[in-house]
Amino acid sequence: MHNEPILKIAIQKSGRLSEDSIALLKECGIELRNVKDRLRTVSDNFPIEVFFLRDDDIPEYVEDGVADLGIVGQNVLAEKNRNVQTIEALGFGKCRLSIALPKTVAYEGASTLEGKRIATSYPVIVAGYLKKNNINATVHEISGSVEIAPGIGLADAVVDLVSSGGTLFMNGLKEAEVLLESQAVLISNNQLNKHQQTILEKLLFRIRAVKKAKKNKYVLMNAPNEKLSEIISLLPGMKSPSVLPLAESGWSSVHSVLSEDEFWEKIEQLKKAGAEGILVVPIEKMIL
Ligand code: ATP
Ligand code: ZN
């Protein structure tokens, strides 16, 4: 009874990807016990075992097959250069890896870095960038708080992760060039067996349903019947919107699904077209 196939997934133990990684598994209906302890844990209702690791170690463990799957930032993947497969972008942990300079220094492209000292936790990516642009610069590898390096005279520039830019700003730096856009991705070992592949497909099916649902909203509204055709023409829906008669004659209730990117624009158009009492409801799962 212990030889049933199981997939081992490595996620970040504590940091910016941890909560979202655990939440994603939960939204996929995978129950995990003792996630608070952040040790190994096996699910009771899905053939998966979770390992909690430092994010930097995840690509290596997945390559070696210690874990079959992992959730890690594309920034770490690019730096570690391991032989793993990217299966799916997960839509969280979004950030960019950028060159930043003191505010007072003008940036005129890669050549600005010639002969300079660059502090970073991403020496491989930085070395690749310098080589590609034919620039000679000294790379100082620092494992944390890279953004303080210029202020204390340790470097002339940094290459670091940025999301809002607030940390750079507080340290007198400005973002000069984006080297890489990143988000969390699901990665896998290249040699999953048939059983593991089947479990992965099941997991992926659920992840996609969760992702899709997050991008869409369920919308309900009341519409006077004479405006129905105009309102329906504005709505996509999975097939077409549902239209139900209201108790009050001459009125209908219209239900549909709207995607995030067109959401506000559509709501305005619907109001203009005569829709009233518009309700917007989050969708938990969406299976097409
Ligand atoms: P660990 O102890 O696991 O090595 P860490 O300190 O390297 O943790 P975190 O700061 O928790 O890492 O970031 C983990 C990942 O979160 C990053 O590699 C990146 O993919 C993502 N991330 C998203 N936004 C940001 C941000 N603003 N700054 C840093 N990382 C971010
Ligand atoms: Zn790390």
XYZ file of C-alpha atoms and ligand atoms in Angstrom:
320
model
C 0.000 0.000 0.000
C 3.019 2.267 0.163
C 4.063 1.814 -3.468
C 1.306 3.857 -4.950
C 2.696 6.393 -7.368
C 3.165 9.810 -5.858
C 4.534 13.092 -7.138
C 7.003 15.020 -5.023
C 6.740 18.784 -5.373
C 9.277 21.273 -3.997
C 8.059 24.706 -2.946
C 9.711 27.624 -1.165
C 9.907 27.119 2.593
C 9.536 30.739 3.573
C 9.550 33.812 1.402
C 7.586 35.586 -1.237
C 6.460 32.463 -3.094
C 5.520 30.284 -0.095
C 2.017 31.456 0.705
C 0.939 31.656 -2.928
C 2.344 28.193 -3.661
C 0.464 26.643 -0.729
C -2.689 28.575 -1.655
C -2.507 27.300 -5.235
C -2.358 23.673 -4.079
C -5.256 24.342 -1.737
C -7.319 25.944 -4.499
C -6.643 22.803 -6.532
C -8.437 20.875 -3.783
C -5.241 19.343 -2.407
C -5.440 19.068 1.368
C -2.167 19.373 3.242
C -1.606 18.687 6.897
C 0.869 20.597 9.046
C 1.833 23.165 6.424
C 2.712 25.458 9.320
C 5.638 23.243 10.301
C 7.032 23.485 6.792
C 8.482 19.996 6.866
C 7.612 17.243 4.411
C 3.914 16.651 4.131
C 1.769 14.208 2.180
C -1.742 14.973 1.006
C -4.571 12.705 2.103
C -6.676 13.308 -0.966
C -4.177 13.686 -3.831
C -1.031 11.625 -4.599
C 1.386 14.419 -3.833
C 4.146 14.978 -1.302
C 5.354 18.519 -0.583
C 8.978 19.439 0.226
C 9.765 22.861 1.636
C 13.121 24.192 0.421
C 15.067 27.376 -0.281
C 14.002 28.630 -3.686
C 17.600 28.630 -4.968
C 17.863 24.862 -4.417
C 14.619 23.918 -6.174
C 15.909 23.696 -9.792
C 18.765 21.413 -8.721
C 16.534 19.112 -6.681
C 14.093 18.837 -9.573
C 16.884 18.140 -12.068
C 18.273 15.408 -9.817
C 14.828 13.885 -9.306
C 14.856 14.422 -5.532
C 11.625 16.250 -6.336
C 9.567 15.578 -9.472
C 8.047 19.056 -9.630
C 8.869 22.480 -8.282
C 7.459 25.970 -8.022
C 10.107 28.625 -8.544
C 10.624 32.092 -10.069
C 11.805 32.330 -13.673
C 14.608 34.546 -12.346
C 16.006 31.650 -10.300
C 15.560 29.240 -13.230
C 17.499 31.546 -15.541
C 20.305 31.927 -13.003
C 20.625 28.227 -12.175
C 20.422 26.939 -15.718
C 19.352 23.429 -14.766
C 18.010 20.740 -17.051
C 14.331 20.953 -16.079
C 11.164 21.569 -17.989
C 8.911 24.600 -17.521
C 5.346 23.309 -17.479
C 3.135 26.281 -16.696
C 3.357 29.951 -15.700
C 1.445 30.450 -12.464
C 0.641 34.162 -12.483
C 2.084 35.072 -9.075
C 5.520 36.180 -7.827
C 5.705 38.743 -10.594
C 8.819 40.899 -10.630
C 11.627 41.920 -12.943
C 15.383 41.665 -12.761
C 16.794 45.082 -13.544
C 19.941 47.136 -13.692
C 19.740 50.031 -11.227
C 22.064 52.998 -10.831
C 22.354 55.925 -8.435
C 19.763 58.544 -9.433
C 22.505 61.026 -10.279
C 24.143 58.814 -12.909
C 22.826 59.028 -16.470
C 22.192 55.660 -18.115
C 23.125 55.427 -21.776
C 22.751 51.712 -22.312
C 25.049 48.806 -21.465
C 28.180 50.869 -22.162
C 27.455 52.901 -19.008
C 28.598 49.805 -17.090
C 32.048 49.648 -18.721
C 34.730 49.339 -16.024
C 32.145 49.565 -13.243
C 31.484 47.346 -10.192
C 28.102 45.629 -10.205
C 26.582 44.051 -7.093
C 24.046 41.261 -7.655
C 22.688 37.915 -6.470
C 22.460 36.888 -10.133
C 26.098 36.575 -11.296
C 25.333 34.161 -14.131
C 22.621 36.335 -15.706
C 24.754 39.468 -15.287
C 27.842 37.801 -16.789
C 25.731 36.716 -19.772
C 24.407 40.223 -20.263
C 27.896 41.778 -20.070
C 29.306 39.253 -22.507
C 26.489 39.759 -24.986
C 27.104 43.502 -24.912
C 30.870 43.228 -24.910
C 31.282 45.088 -21.637
C 34.053 44.645 -19.098
C 32.802 45.105 -15.565
C 33.441 43.533 -12.169
C 30.605 41.453 -10.745
C 30.319 41.254 -6.940
C 28.060 38.446 -5.817
C 26.068 39.427 -2.711
C 23.370 37.203 -1.292
C 21.037 39.806 0.191
C 20.371 43.558 0.510
C 22.057 44.206 -2.810
C 20.401 47.604 -3.064
C 22.535 49.101 -0.292
C 25.829 48.311 -2.081
C 26.155 51.605 -4.013
C 25.326 53.680 -0.920
C 28.140 52.086 1.086
C 30.631 52.375 -1.743
C 30.736 48.676 -2.567
C 29.453 48.994 -6.124
C 28.564 51.504 -8.841
C 25.442 49.692 -9.992
C 23.256 46.769 -8.976
C 21.254 44.096 -10.770
C 18.366 43.172 -8.514
C 14.716 42.138 -8.396
C 12.224 44.966 -8.578
C 8.475 44.946 -8.196
C 7.281 48.450 -7.335
C 10.666 50.156 -7.356
C 10.100 51.458 -3.821
C 13.183 49.749 -2.360
C 15.406 51.161 -5.096
C 13.989 54.628 -4.588
C 14.595 54.519 -0.843
C 18.218 53.673 -1.529
C 18.728 56.529 -3.984
C 18.676 54.245 -7.016
C 16.708 54.258 -10.253
C 15.780 51.374 -12.522
C 17.771 51.716 -15.720
C 17.090 48.578 -17.783
C 15.030 45.419 -17.393
C 17.027 42.230 -18.013
C 14.259 39.746 -17.332
C 10.531 39.689 -16.538
C 9.699 36.955 -14.080
C 6.858 35.098 -12.412
C 6.506 31.799 -10.585
C 6.396 28.715 -12.818
C 5.739 25.028 -12.340
C 8.789 23.025 -13.383
C 9.278 19.306 -13.752
C 12.000 16.712 -13.968
C 12.596 15.500 -17.522
C 12.112 11.831 -16.719
C 8.696 11.418 -15.176
C 7.347 7.905 -15.583
C 3.921 7.169 -17.014
C 2.208 7.172 -13.606
C 3.794 10.441 -12.595
C 2.869 11.958 -15.943
C -0.759 11.035 -15.315
C -0.739 12.675 -11.875
C 0.912 15.771 -13.346
C -1.821 16.020 -15.968
C -4.459 15.844 -13.257
C -2.726 18.569 -11.290
C -2.288 20.711 -14.388
C -5.956 20.397 -15.265
C -6.821 21.781 -11.840
C -4.198 24.544 -11.943
C -5.542 25.741 -15.296
C -9.115 25.777 -13.992
C -8.035 27.854 -10.984
C -6.001 30.267 -13.138
C -8.816 30.699 -15.607
C -11.341 31.361 -12.842
C -9.136 34.079 -11.362
C -9.100 35.862 -14.688
C -12.880 35.920 -14.960
C -15.896 37.184 -13.047
C -19.479 36.009 -13.035
C -21.781 38.950 -13.723
C -25.552 39.166 -13.111
C -27.738 42.113 -14.045
C -31.318 43.143 -14.613
C -32.328 44.392 -18.034
C -35.495 45.809 -19.537
C -36.636 43.407 -22.261
C -36.531 46.013 -24.990
C -32.796 46.494 -24.301
C -31.991 42.776 -24.146
C -30.582 42.329 -27.618
C -28.199 45.251 -27.232
C -27.047 43.993 -23.824
C -26.593 40.424 -25.055
C -24.498 41.661 -27.967
C -22.044 43.135 -25.438
C -21.580 39.867 -23.551
C -19.318 36.959 -24.442
C -20.340 34.209 -21.967
C -19.072 30.644 -22.194
C -21.691 29.827 -24.812
C -24.009 32.825 -24.738
C -25.434 34.632 -21.712
C -28.292 33.032 -19.769
C -31.467 35.087 -19.783
C -34.168 34.454 -17.153
C -37.483 36.266 -16.813
C -37.890 38.351 -13.662
C -41.066 38.365 -11.581
C -41.663 41.922 -12.704
C -42.957 41.746 -16.263
C -40.897 43.414 -18.949
C -37.613 42.659 -17.159
C -35.054 39.868 -17.376
C -32.024 38.731 -15.430
C -28.897 38.279 -17.566
C -25.944 36.142 -16.415
C -22.546 36.022 -18.062
C -18.784 35.700 -17.569
C -16.469 38.644 -18.139
C -12.694 38.539 -18.325
C -10.540 40.792 -16.201
C -8.968 42.675 -19.135
C -12.251 43.959 -20.525
C -14.163 44.037 -17.268
C -14.590 47.769 -16.438
C -15.078 48.770 -20.031
C -17.882 46.212 -20.455
C -19.586 47.212 -17.208
C -19.733 50.825 -18.402
C -21.172 49.783 -21.746
C -23.744 47.561 -20.038
C -24.889 50.392 -17.772
C -25.186 52.705 -20.750
C -27.208 50.092 -22.588
C -29.720 50.007 -19.705
C -28.514 47.223 -17.401
C -29.311 47.768 -13.705
C -28.466 46.090 -10.406
C -25.230 44.643 -11.718
C -23.717 42.011 -9.407
C -20.151 40.744 -9.809
C -19.200 37.417 -8.250
C -15.793 35.700 -8.116
C -15.538 32.310 -9.806
C -13.855 29.502 -7.915
C -13.121 27.069 -10.739
C -13.684 27.293 -14.441
C -13.675 24.175 -16.573
C -14.185 24.565 -20.291
P 15.089 31.770 0.083
O 15.300 31.815 1.558
O 14.087 30.713 -0.302
O 16.357 31.684 -0.704
P 14.923 34.445 -1.061
O 15.276 35.465 -0.055
O 15.901 34.063 -2.101
O 14.373 33.155 -0.275
P 12.395 35.809 -1.677
O 12.777 37.218 -1.410
O 11.426 35.148 -0.775
O 13.663 34.868 -1.909
O 11.831 35.763 -3.158
C 11.482 34.567 -3.766
C 11.069 34.840 -5.183
O 9.928 35.690 -5.210
C 12.077 35.579 -6.043
O 13.090 34.747 -6.540
C 11.196 36.107 -7.163
O 10.952 35.092 -8.110
C 9.883 36.409 -6.436
N 9.651 37.865 -6.214
C 8.517 38.507 -6.531
N 8.552 39.810 -6.245
C 9.737 40.042 -5.725
C 10.376 41.221 -5.221
N 9.794 42.407 -5.228
N 11.600 41.080 -4.714
C 12.182 39.886 -4.674
N 11.630 38.750 -5.167
C 10.421 38.812 -5.691
Zn 16.673 32.425 -2.531
